[in-house]
Amino acid sequence: MLVQLTYASRVSRTLGSTDIKDILRSSQENNKADGVTGALCLSDGIFLQILEGDRTVVNRVYHRILNDARHKDPAILDYREVTARSFSEWSMGLITRSDENRQLFLKYSSTANFDPYSMSGETLSAFFQDILNNVRWLRKTPD
Ligand code: FAD
C-alpha cells in the first residue's frame, strides 16, 4: 500500500552546505534502493520532508531518520494513503528557501516565517503541489 508521510523537524546545530549535501546523498542512495520518493525542504532552520512509498518501508525510513543527531523536535504533520506518487521522479528533491522562491514558502504560512508545524495536512499538500508546479526552483535535476 502506497502512503505519504510528512514531518517537520528543526536543525540541531548550524548545518553547512556539506552537511546538507551529505544528507541528500545518503537520502538519494538509500531511497533509490528502498523505492522511496519525496522532497526535503529547508527554511528558517526547519526541515519539512515528504516521504512516499510502501507503508512498511516509509515507516522504517522515518524511524531511521528520527535517530539522526543533525535534527530534533520531529513531528508527523500528515500521513495518508495515496493511489499514486506525486514525486515519482525524485529519490529526494531538495528545496531550500532563496530570494526566488521566498513567496512560495510564505504563501502557505500564517506567520511571517515558514512554520510547517502550524500548517494543516491540506495546506501542506497544497504547498507540495505548488512545488511540483514550480520545479525549476528545485536545486537538483530529477534523477
Ligand atoms: P551513514 O550515513 O553512514 O550514517 C550512520 C549513522 O550516523 C546514522 O545513524 C546517521 O544518522 C548518523 N550520521 C551520519 N552523518 C552524521 C552527521 N554528520 N552528524 C550526526 N550524525 C550523523 N536517509 C534516508 O535514507 N532517506 C531520507 O529520505 C532521509 N532524509 C533525511 C532528512 C533529514 C532532515 C535528515 C537530517 C536526515 C535524513 N536522512 C535520510 C539520513 C538518515 O537520517 C541517515 O543518516 C541515513 O539514512 C543513514 O545512511 P547510511 O545507512 O548510509 O549511514
mmCIF file with all atom_site columns, C-alpha atoms and ligand atoms in Angstrom:
data_model
loop_
_atom_site.group_PDB
_atom_site.id
_atom_site.type_symbol
_atom_site.label_atom_id
_atom_site.label_alt_id
_atom_site.label_comp_id
_atom_site.label_asym_id
_atom_site.label_entity_id
_atom_site.label_seq_id
_atom_site.pdbx_PDB_ins_code
_atom_site.Cartn_x
_atom_site.Cartn_y
_atom_site.Cartn_z
_atom_site.occupancy
_atom_site.B_iso_or_equiv
_atom_site.pdbx_formal_charge
_atom_site.auth_seq_id
_atom_site.auth_comp_id
_atom_site.auth_asym_id
_atom_site.auth_atom_id
_atom_site.pdbx_PDB_model_num
ATOM   1   C CA  . MET A 1 1   ? 0.000  0.000  0.000   1.00 0.00 ? 1   MET A CA  1
ATOM   2   C CA  . LEU A 1 2   ? 1.279  3.416  -1.037  1.00 0.00 ? 2   LEU A CA  1
ATOM   3   C CA  . VAL A 1 3   ? 1.455  6.170  1.603   1.00 0.00 ? 3   VAL A CA  1
ATOM   4   C CA  . GLN A 1 4   ? 2.786  9.689  2.036   1.00 0.00 ? 4   GLN A CA  1
ATOM   5   C CA  . LEU A 1 5   ? 4.266  10.741 5.362   1.00 0.00 ? 5   LEU A CA  1
ATOM   6   C CA  . THR A 1 6   ? 5.034  14.413 6.010   1.00 0.00 ? 6   THR A CA  1
ATOM   7   C CA  . TYR A 1 7   ? 7.008  15.547 9.016   1.00 0.00 ? 7   TYR A CA  1
ATOM   8   C CA  . ALA A 1 8   ? 8.880  18.607 10.243  1.00 0.00 ? 8   ALA A CA  1
ATOM   9   C CA  . SER A 1 9   ? 11.997 18.882 12.387  1.00 0.00 ? 9   SER A CA  1
ATOM   10  C CA  . ARG A 1 10  ? 14.457 21.558 13.463  1.00 0.00 ? 10  ARG A CA  1
ATOM   11  C CA  . VAL A 1 11  ? 18.182 21.613 12.741  1.00 0.00 ? 11  VAL A CA  1
ATOM   12  C CA  . SER A 1 12  ? 20.017 20.704 15.944  1.00 0.00 ? 12  SER A CA  1
ATOM   13  C CA  . ARG A 1 13  ? 23.051 22.830 15.062  1.00 0.00 ? 13  ARG A CA  1
ATOM   14  C CA  . THR A 1 14  ? 24.135 25.103 12.245  1.00 0.00 ? 14  THR A CA  1
ATOM   15  C CA  . LEU A 1 15  ? 24.305 22.950 9.141   1.00 0.00 ? 15  LEU A CA  1
ATOM   16  C CA  . GLY A 1 16  ? 26.643 23.907 6.308   1.00 0.00 ? 16  GLY A CA  1
ATOM   17  C CA  . SER A 1 17  ? 26.337 23.020 2.653   1.00 0.00 ? 17  SER A CA  1
ATOM   18  C CA  . THR A 1 18  ? 28.495 19.897 3.219   1.00 0.00 ? 18  THR A CA  1
ATOM   19  C CA  . ASP A 1 19  ? 26.027 18.641 5.853   1.00 0.00 ? 19  ASP A CA  1
ATOM   20  C CA  . ILE A 1 20  ? 23.103 19.219 3.509   1.00 0.00 ? 20  ILE A CA  1
ATOM   21  C CA  . LYS A 1 21  ? 24.942 17.507 0.637   1.00 0.00 ? 21  LYS A CA  1
ATOM   22  C CA  . ASP A 1 22  ? 25.667 14.511 2.916   1.00 0.00 ? 22  ASP A CA  1
ATOM   23  C CA  . ILE A 1 23  ? 22.034 14.243 3.953   1.00 0.00 ? 23  ILE A CA  1
ATOM   24  C CA  . LEU A 1 24  ? 20.887 14.476 0.355   1.00 0.00 ? 24  LEU A CA  1
ATOM   25  C CA  . ARG A 1 25  ? 23.431 11.949 -0.891  1.00 0.00 ? 25  ARG A CA  1
ATOM   26  C CA  . SER A 1 26  ? 22.566 9.260  1.680   1.00 0.00 ? 26  SER A CA  1
ATOM   27  C CA  . SER A 1 27  ? 18.852 10.002 1.214   1.00 0.00 ? 27  SER A CA  1
ATOM   28  C CA  . GLN A 1 28  ? 19.024 9.559  -2.540  1.00 0.00 ? 28  GLN A CA  1
ATOM   29  C CA  . GLU A 1 29  ? 21.162 6.415  -2.363  1.00 0.00 ? 29  GLU A CA  1
ATOM   30  C CA  . ASN A 1 30  ? 19.039 4.744  0.324   1.00 0.00 ? 30  ASN A CA  1
ATOM   31  C CA  . ASN A 1 31  ? 15.707 5.862  -1.101  1.00 0.00 ? 31  ASN A CA  1
ATOM   32  C CA  . LYS A 1 32  ? 16.526 4.547  -4.555  1.00 0.00 ? 32  LYS A CA  1
ATOM   33  C CA  . ALA A 1 33  ? 17.249 1.143  -3.026  1.00 0.00 ? 33  ALA A CA  1
ATOM   34  C CA  . ASP A 1 34  ? 14.106 1.343  -0.851  1.00 0.00 ? 34  ASP A CA  1
ATOM   35  C CA  . GLY A 1 35  ? 11.763 2.590  -3.584  1.00 0.00 ? 35  GLY A CA  1
ATOM   36  C CA  . VAL A 1 36  ? 11.062 5.739  -1.579  1.00 0.00 ? 36  VAL A CA  1
ATOM   37  C CA  . THR A 1 37  ? 10.490 9.105  -3.272  1.00 0.00 ? 37  THR A CA  1
ATOM   38  C CA  . GLY A 1 38  ? 9.811  12.586 -1.969  1.00 0.00 ? 38  GLY A CA  1
ATOM   39  C CA  . ALA A 1 39  ? 11.095 16.067 -1.265  1.00 0.00 ? 39  ALA A CA  1
ATOM   40  C CA  . LEU A 1 40  ? 13.023 17.780 1.510   1.00 0.00 ? 40  LEU A CA  1
ATOM   41  C CA  . CYS A 1 41  ? 12.568 21.497 2.216   1.00 0.00 ? 41  CYS A CA  1
ATOM   42  C CA  . LEU A 1 42  ? 14.800 23.608 4.418   1.00 0.00 ? 42  LEU A CA  1
ATOM   43  C CA  . SER A 1 43  ? 13.891 27.105 5.522   1.00 0.00 ? 43  SER A CA  1
ATOM   44  C CA  . ASP A 1 44  ? 14.412 29.104 8.728   1.00 0.00 ? 44  ASP A CA  1
ATOM   45  C CA  . GLY A 1 45  ? 16.225 26.150 10.313  1.00 0.00 ? 45  GLY A CA  1
ATOM   46  C CA  . ILE A 1 46  ? 13.218 23.895 9.807   1.00 0.00 ? 46  ILE A CA  1
ATOM   47  C CA  . PHE A 1 47  ? 13.148 20.743 7.691   1.00 0.00 ? 47  PHE A CA  1
ATOM   48  C CA  . LEU A 1 48  ? 9.913  19.711 6.041   1.00 0.00 ? 48  LEU A CA  1
ATOM   49  C CA  . GLN A 1 49  ? 10.012 16.344 4.332   1.00 0.00 ? 49  GLN A CA  1
ATOM   50  C CA  . ILE A 1 50  ? 7.512  14.268 2.433   1.00 0.00 ? 50  ILE A CA  1
ATOM   51  C CA  . LEU A 1 51  ? 8.302  10.577 2.078   1.00 0.00 ? 51  LEU A CA  1
ATOM   52  C CA  . GLU A 1 52  ? 6.248  8.370  -0.202  1.00 0.00 ? 52  GLU A CA  1
ATOM   53  C CA  . GLY A 1 53  ? 6.351  4.679  -0.890  1.00 0.00 ? 53  GLY A CA  1
ATOM   54  C CA  . ASP A 1 54  ? 5.297  1.365  0.591   1.00 0.00 ? 54  ASP A CA  1
ATOM   55  C CA  . ARG A 1 55  ? 3.803  1.831  4.081   1.00 0.00 ? 55  ARG A CA  1
ATOM   56  C CA  . THR A 1 56  ? 6.186  -0.558 5.823   1.00 0.00 ? 56  THR A CA  1
ATOM   57  C CA  . VAL A 1 57  ? 9.231  0.892  4.094   1.00 0.00 ? 57  VAL A CA  1
ATOM   58  C CA  . VAL A 1 58  ? 8.239  4.531  4.727   1.00 0.00 ? 58  VAL A CA  1
ATOM   59  C CA  . ASN A 1 59  ? 7.761  3.739  8.417   1.00 0.00 ? 59  ASN A CA  1
ATOM   60  C CA  . ARG A 1 60  ? 11.185 2.099  8.576   1.00 0.00 ? 60  ARG A CA  1
ATOM   61  C CA  . VAL A 1 61  ? 12.908 5.019  6.807   1.00 0.00 ? 61  VAL A CA  1
ATOM   62  C CA  . TYR A 1 62  ? 11.149 7.557  9.020   1.00 0.00 ? 62  TYR A CA  1
ATOM   63  C CA  . HIS A 1 63  ? 12.332 5.776  12.174  1.00 0.00 ? 63  HIS A CA  1
ATOM   64  C CA  . ARG A 1 64  ? 15.891 5.688  10.821  1.00 0.00 ? 64  ARG A CA  1
ATOM   65  C CA  . ILE A 1 65  ? 15.738 9.441  10.122  1.00 0.00 ? 65  ILE A CA  1
ATOM   66  C CA  . LEU A 1 66  ? 14.467 10.061 13.673  1.00 0.00 ? 66  LEU A CA  1
ATOM   67  C CA  . ASN A 1 67  ? 17.778 8.746  15.068  1.00 0.00 ? 67  ASN A CA  1
ATOM   68  C CA  . ASP A 1 68  ? 19.802 11.341 13.173  1.00 0.00 ? 68  ASP A CA  1
ATOM   69  C CA  . ALA A 1 69  ? 21.520 13.813 15.532  1.00 0.00 ? 69  ALA A CA  1
ATOM   70  C CA  . ARG A 1 70  ? 21.520 16.539 12.883  1.00 0.00 ? 70  ARG A CA  1
ATOM   71  C CA  . HIS A 1 71  ? 17.900 17.397 13.635  1.00 0.00 ? 71  HIS A CA  1
ATOM   72  C CA  . LYS A 1 72  ? 15.476 17.478 16.585  1.00 0.00 ? 72  LYS A CA  1
ATOM   73  C CA  . ASP A 1 73  ? 11.820 18.119 17.501  1.00 0.00 ? 73  ASP A CA  1
ATOM   74  C CA  . PRO A 1 74  ? 10.394 15.793 14.840  1.00 0.00 ? 74  PRO A CA  1
ATOM   75  C CA  . ALA A 1 75  ? 6.621  15.857 14.400  1.00 0.00 ? 75  ALA A CA  1
ATOM   76  C CA  . ILE A 1 76  ? 4.490  13.930 11.938  1.00 0.00 ? 76  ILE A CA  1
ATOM   77  C CA  . LEU A 1 77  ? 2.209  16.504 10.325  1.00 0.00 ? 77  LEU A CA  1
ATOM   78  C CA  . ASP A 1 78  ? 0.344  14.389 7.803   1.00 0.00 ? 78  ASP A CA  1
ATOM   79  C CA  . TYR A 1 79  ? 0.015  10.714 6.945   1.00 0.00 ? 79  TYR A CA  1
ATOM   80  C CA  . ARG A 1 80  ? -2.220 9.485  4.156   1.00 0.00 ? 80  ARG A CA  1
ATOM   81  C CA  . GLU A 1 81  ? -2.839 6.594  1.813   1.00 0.00 ? 81  GLU A CA  1
ATOM   82  C CA  . VAL A 1 82  ? -2.483 7.602  -1.832  1.00 0.00 ? 82  VAL A CA  1
ATOM   83  C CA  . THR A 1 83  ? -3.264 5.911  -5.111  1.00 0.00 ? 83  THR A CA  1
ATOM   84  C CA  . ALA A 1 84  ? -0.234 7.386  -6.915  1.00 0.00 ? 84  ALA A CA  1
ATOM   85  C CA  . ARG A 1 85  ? 3.072  9.042  -6.086  1.00 0.00 ? 85  ARG A CA  1
ATOM   86  C CA  . SER A 1 86  ? 3.474  12.803 -6.519  1.00 0.00 ? 86  SER A CA  1
ATOM   87  C CA  . PHE A 1 87  ? 7.294  12.783 -6.589  1.00 0.00 ? 87  PHE A CA  1
ATOM   88  C CA  . SER A 1 88  ? 7.869  9.666  -8.658  1.00 0.00 ? 88  SER A CA  1
ATOM   89  C CA  . GLU A 1 89  ? 10.901 11.239 -10.397 1.00 0.00 ? 89  GLU A CA  1
ATOM   90  C CA  . TRP A 1 90  ? 12.620 12.226 -7.151  1.00 0.00 ? 90  TRP A CA  1
ATOM   91  C CA  . SER A 1 91  ? 14.502 9.842  -4.881  1.00 0.00 ? 91  SER A CA  1
ATOM   92  C CA  . MET A 1 92  ? 14.763 13.004 -2.755  1.00 0.00 ? 92  MET A CA  1
ATOM   93  C CA  . GLY A 1 93  ? 14.475 16.516 -4.167  1.00 0.00 ? 93  GLY A CA  1
ATOM   94  C CA  . LEU A 1 94  ? 15.906 19.384 -2.144  1.00 0.00 ? 94  LEU A CA  1
ATOM   95  C CA  . ILE A 1 95  ? 14.229 22.772 -1.934  1.00 0.00 ? 95  ILE A CA  1
ATOM   96  C CA  . THR A 1 96  ? 15.962 25.447 0.110   1.00 0.00 ? 96  THR A CA  1
ATOM   97  C CA  . ARG A 1 97  ? 14.491 28.892 0.511   1.00 0.00 ? 97  ARG A CA  1
ATOM   98  C CA  . SER A 1 98  ? 16.028 31.517 -1.742  1.00 0.00 ? 98  SER A CA  1
ATOM   99  C CA  . ASP A 1 99  ? 15.055 35.028 -2.840  1.00 0.00 ? 99  ASP A CA  1
ATOM   100 C CA  . GLU A 1 100 ? 13.447 33.491 -5.886  1.00 0.00 ? 100 GLU A CA  1
ATOM   101 C CA  . ASN A 1 101 ? 11.121 31.103 -4.062  1.00 0.00 ? 101 ASN A CA  1
ATOM   102 C CA  . ARG A 1 102 ? 10.570 33.130 -0.851  1.00 0.00 ? 102 ARG A CA  1
ATOM   103 C CA  . GLN A 1 103 ? 6.950  33.827 -1.786  1.00 0.00 ? 103 GLN A CA  1
ATOM   104 C CA  . LEU A 1 104 ? 6.234  30.134 -2.185  1.00 0.00 ? 104 LEU A CA  1
ATOM   105 C CA  . PHE A 1 105 ? 7.426  29.406 1.349   1.00 0.00 ? 105 PHE A CA  1
ATOM   106 C CA  . LEU A 1 106 ? 5.434  32.282 2.848   1.00 0.00 ? 106 LEU A CA  1
ATOM   107 C CA  . LYS A 1 107 ? 2.321  31.795 0.722   1.00 0.00 ? 107 LYS A CA  1
ATOM   108 C CA  . TYR A 1 108 ? 1.077  28.951 2.926   1.00 0.00 ? 108 TYR A CA  1
ATOM   109 C CA  . SER A 1 109 ? 2.297  30.281 6.299   1.00 0.00 ? 109 SER A CA  1
ATOM   110 C CA  . SER A 1 110 ? 0.039  32.074 8.716   1.00 0.00 ? 110 SER A CA  1
ATOM   111 C CA  . THR A 1 111 ? 3.079  33.830 10.217  1.00 0.00 ? 111 THR A CA  1
ATOM   112 C CA  . ALA A 1 112 ? 5.945  35.878 8.746   1.00 0.00 ? 112 ALA A CA  1
ATOM   113 C CA  . ASN A 1 113 ? 8.235  32.839 8.934   1.00 0.00 ? 113 ASN A CA  1
ATOM   114 C CA  . PHE A 1 114 ? 7.962  29.418 7.356   1.00 0.00 ? 114 PHE A CA  1
ATOM   115 C CA  . ASP A 1 115 ? 6.267  27.353 10.056  1.00 0.00 ? 115 ASP A CA  1
ATOM   116 C CA  . PRO A 1 116 ? 5.090  23.944 8.826   1.00 0.00 ? 116 PRO A CA  1
ATOM   117 C CA  . TYR A 1 117 ? 4.370  22.874 12.437  1.00 0.00 ? 117 TYR A CA  1
ATOM   118 C CA  . SER A 1 118 ? 1.290  25.104 12.330  1.00 0.00 ? 118 SER A CA  1
ATOM   119 C CA  . MET A 1 119 ? 0.075  24.018 8.875   1.00 0.00 ? 119 MET A CA  1
ATOM   120 C CA  . SER A 1 120 ? -2.805 21.635 8.270   1.00 0.00 ? 120 SER A CA  1
ATOM   121 C CA  . GLY A 1 121 ? -2.397 18.488 6.196   1.00 0.00 ? 121 GLY A CA  1
ATOM   122 C CA  . GLU A 1 122 ? -4.376 20.102 3.380   1.00 0.00 ? 122 GLU A CA  1
ATOM   123 C CA  . THR A 1 123 ? -2.175 23.216 3.417   1.00 0.00 ? 123 THR A CA  1
ATOM   124 C CA  . LEU A 1 124 ? 0.956  21.073 3.337   1.00 0.00 ? 124 LEU A CA  1
ATOM   125 C CA  . SER A 1 125 ? -0.448 19.122 0.428   1.00 0.00 ? 125 SER A CA  1
ATOM   126 C CA  . ALA A 1 126 ? -1.145 22.391 -1.457  1.00 0.00 ? 126 ALA A CA  1
ATOM   127 C CA  . PHE A 1 127 ? 2.404  23.586 -0.668  1.00 0.00 ? 127 PHE A CA  1
ATOM   128 C CA  . PHE A 1 128 ? 3.957  20.435 -2.130  1.00 0.00 ? 128 PHE A CA  1
ATOM   129 C CA  . GLN A 1 129 ? 1.680  20.620 -5.167  1.00 0.00 ? 129 GLN A CA  1
ATOM   130 C CA  . ASP A 1 130 ? 2.870  24.189 -5.719  1.00 0.00 ? 130 ASP A CA  1
ATOM   131 C CA  . ILE A 1 131 ? 6.467  22.970 -5.540  1.00 0.00 ? 131 ILE A CA  1
ATOM   132 C CA  . LEU A 1 132 ? 5.727  20.373 -8.191  1.00 0.00 ? 132 LEU A CA  1
ATOM   133 C CA  . ASN A 1 133 ? 4.226  23.091 -10.367 1.00 0.00 ? 133 ASN A CA  1
ATOM   134 C CA  . ASN A 1 134 ? 7.402  25.135 -9.982  1.00 0.00 ? 134 ASN A CA  1
ATOM   135 C CA  . VAL A 1 135 ? 10.125 22.516 -10.245 1.00 0.00 ? 135 VAL A CA  1
ATOM   136 C CA  . ARG A 1 136 ? 12.566 24.991 -11.747 1.00 0.00 ? 136 ARG A CA  1
ATOM   137 C CA  . TRP A 1 137 ? 13.255 26.081 -8.164  1.00 0.00 ? 137 TRP A CA  1
ATOM   138 C CA  . LEU A 1 138 ? 14.494 22.667 -7.189  1.00 0.00 ? 138 LEU A CA  1
ATOM   139 C CA  . ARG A 1 139 ? 18.265 22.740 -6.873  1.00 0.00 ? 139 ARG A CA  1
ATOM   140 C CA  . LYS A 1 140 ? 18.876 19.263 -8.188  1.00 0.00 ? 140 LYS A CA  1
ATOM   141 C CA  . THR A 1 141 ? 17.673 17.915 -11.502 1.00 0.00 ? 141 THR A CA  1
ATOM   142 C CA  . PRO A 1 142 ? 15.358 14.891 -11.364 1.00 0.00 ? 142 PRO A CA  1
ATOM   143 C CA  . ASP A 1 143 ? 17.063 11.511 -11.318 1.00 0.00 ? 143 ASP A CA  1
HETATM 144 P P1  . FAD B 2 .   ? 25.567 6.706  7.429   1.00 0.00 ? 1   FAD B P1  1
HETATM 145 O O1  . FAD B 2 .   ? 25.347 7.897  6.516   1.00 0.00 ? 1   FAD B O1  1
HETATM 146 O O2  . FAD B 2 .   ? 26.916 6.085  7.437   1.00 0.00 ? 1   FAD B O2  1
HETATM 147 O O3  . FAD B 2 .   ? 25.149 7.142  8.915   1.00 0.00 ? 1   FAD B O3  1
HETATM 148 C C1  . FAD B 2 .   ? 25.315 6.243  10.009  1.00 0.00 ? 1   FAD B C1  1
HETATM 149 C C2  . FAD B 2 .   ? 24.743 6.900  11.267  1.00 0.00 ? 1   FAD B C2  1
HETATM 150 O O4  . FAD B 2 .   ? 25.411 8.131  11.573  1.00 0.00 ? 1   FAD B O4  1
HETATM 151 C C3  . FAD B 2 .   ? 23.277 7.233  11.142  1.00 0.00 ? 1   FAD B C3  1
HETATM 152 O O5  . FAD B 2 .   ? 22.651 6.963  12.377  1.00 0.00 ? 1   FAD B O5  1
HETATM 153 C C4  . FAD B 2 .   ? 23.256 8.726  10.862  1.00 0.00 ? 1   FAD B C4  1
HETATM 154 O O6  . FAD B 2 .   ? 22.036 9.280  11.339  1.00 0.00 ? 1   FAD B O6  1
HETATM 155 C C5  . FAD B 2 .   ? 24.473 9.204  11.607  1.00 0.00 ? 1   FAD B C5  1
HETATM 156 N N1  . FAD B 2 .   ? 25.145 10.346 10.962  1.00 0.00 ? 1   FAD B N1  1
HETATM 157 C C6  . FAD B 2 .   ? 25.700 10.336 9.734   1.00 0.00 ? 1   FAD B C6  1
HETATM 158 N N2  . FAD B 2 .   ? 26.271 11.520 9.488   1.00 0.00 ? 1   FAD B N2  1
HETATM 159 C C7  . FAD B 2 .   ? 26.098 12.285 10.606  1.00 0.00 ? 1   FAD B C7  1
HETATM 160 C C8  . FAD B 2 .   ? 26.495 13.587 10.982  1.00 0.00 ? 1   FAD B C8  1
HETATM 161 N N3  . FAD B 2 .   ? 27.198 14.366 10.148  1.00 0.00 ? 1   FAD B N3  1
HETATM 162 N N4  . FAD B 2 .   ? 26.108 14.060 12.168  1.00 0.00 ? 1   FAD B N4  1
HETATM 163 C C9  . FAD B 2 .   ? 25.416 13.275 13.031  1.00 0.00 ? 1   FAD B C9  1
HETATM 164 N N5  . FAD B 2 .   ? 25.027 12.015 12.748  1.00 0.00 ? 1   FAD B N5  1
HETATM 165 C C10 . FAD B 2 .   ? 25.359 11.530 11.545  1.00 0.00 ? 1   FAD B C10 1
HETATM 166 N N6  . FAD B 2 .   ? 18.003 8.986  4.947   1.00 0.00 ? 1   FAD B N6  1
HETATM 167 C C11 . FAD B 2 .   ? 17.322 8.250  4.048   1.00 0.00 ? 1   FAD B C11 1
HETATM 168 O O7  . FAD B 2 .   ? 17.672 7.099  3.815   1.00 0.00 ? 1   FAD B O7  1
HETATM 169 N N7  . FAD B 2 .   ? 16.235 8.770  3.397   1.00 0.00 ? 1   FAD B N7  1
HETATM 170 C C12 . FAD B 2 .   ? 15.777 10.028 3.618   1.00 0.00 ? 1   FAD B C12 1
HETATM 171 O O8  . FAD B 2 .   ? 14.805 10.451 2.968   1.00 0.00 ? 1   FAD B O8  1
HETATM 172 C C13 . FAD B 2 .   ? 16.455 10.829 4.584   1.00 0.00 ? 1   FAD B C13 1
HETATM 173 N N8  . FAD B 2 .   ? 16.044 12.072 4.889   1.00 0.00 ? 1   FAD B N8  1
HETATM 174 C C14 . FAD B 2 .   ? 16.674 12.774 5.885   1.00 0.00 ? 1   FAD B C14 1
HETATM 175 C C15 . FAD B 2 .   ? 16.171 14.023 6.247   1.00 0.00 ? 1   FAD B C15 1
HETATM 176 C C16 . FAD B 2 .   ? 16.776 14.740 7.278   1.00 0.00 ? 1   FAD B C16 1
HETATM 177 C C17 . FAD B 2 .   ? 16.199 16.074 7.682   1.00 0.00 ? 1   FAD B C17 1
HETATM 178 C C18 . FAD B 2 .   ? 17.930 14.231 7.913   1.00 0.00 ? 1   FAD B C18 1
HETATM 179 C C19 . FAD B 2 .   ? 18.596 15.021 8.997   1.00 0.00 ? 1   FAD B C19 1
HETATM 180 C C20 . FAD B 2 .   ? 18.445 13.005 7.547   1.00 0.00 ? 1   FAD B C20 1
HETATM 181 C C21 . FAD B 2 .   ? 17.819 12.253 6.519   1.00 0.00 ? 1   FAD B C21 1
HETATM 182 N N9  . FAD B 2 .   ? 18.301 11.012 6.130   1.00 0.00 ? 1   FAD B N9  1
HETATM 183 C C22 . FAD B 2 .   ? 17.603 10.253 5.229   1.00 0.00 ? 1   FAD B C22 1
HETATM 184 C C23 . FAD B 2 .   ? 19.552 10.478 6.655   1.00 0.00 ? 1   FAD B C23 1
HETATM 185 C C24 . FAD B 2 .   ? 19.273 9.457  7.732   1.00 0.00 ? 1   FAD B C24 1
HETATM 186 O O9  . FAD B 2 .   ? 18.966 10.118 8.938   1.00 0.00 ? 1   FAD B O9  1
HETATM 187 C C25 . FAD B 2 .   ? 20.501 8.578  7.952   1.00 0.00 ? 1   FAD B C25 1
HETATM 188 O O10 . FAD B 2 .   ? 21.644 9.376  8.174   1.00 0.00 ? 1   FAD B O10 1
HETATM 189 C C26 . FAD B 2 .   ? 20.782 7.732  6.732   1.00 0.00 ? 1   FAD B C26 1
HETATM 190 O O11 . FAD B 2 .   ? 19.626 7.106  6.281   1.00 0.00 ? 1   FAD B O11 1
HETATM 191 C C27 . FAD B 2 .   ? 21.820 6.660  7.144   1.00 0.00 ? 1   FAD B C27 1
HETATM 192 O O12 . FAD B 2 .   ? 22.542 6.441  5.985   1.00 0.00 ? 1   FAD B O12 1
HETATM 193 P P2  . FAD B 2 .   ? 23.607 5.287  5.950   1.00 0.00 ? 1   FAD B P2  1
HETATM 194 O O13 . FAD B 2 .   ? 22.918 3.999  6.205   1.00 0.00 ? 1   FAD B O13 1
HETATM 195 O O14 . FAD B 2 .   ? 24.354 5.426  4.668   1.00 0.00 ? 1   FAD B O14 1
HETATM 196 O O15 . FAD B 2 .   ? 24.532 5.541  7.192   1.00 0.00 ? 1   FAD B O15 1
#
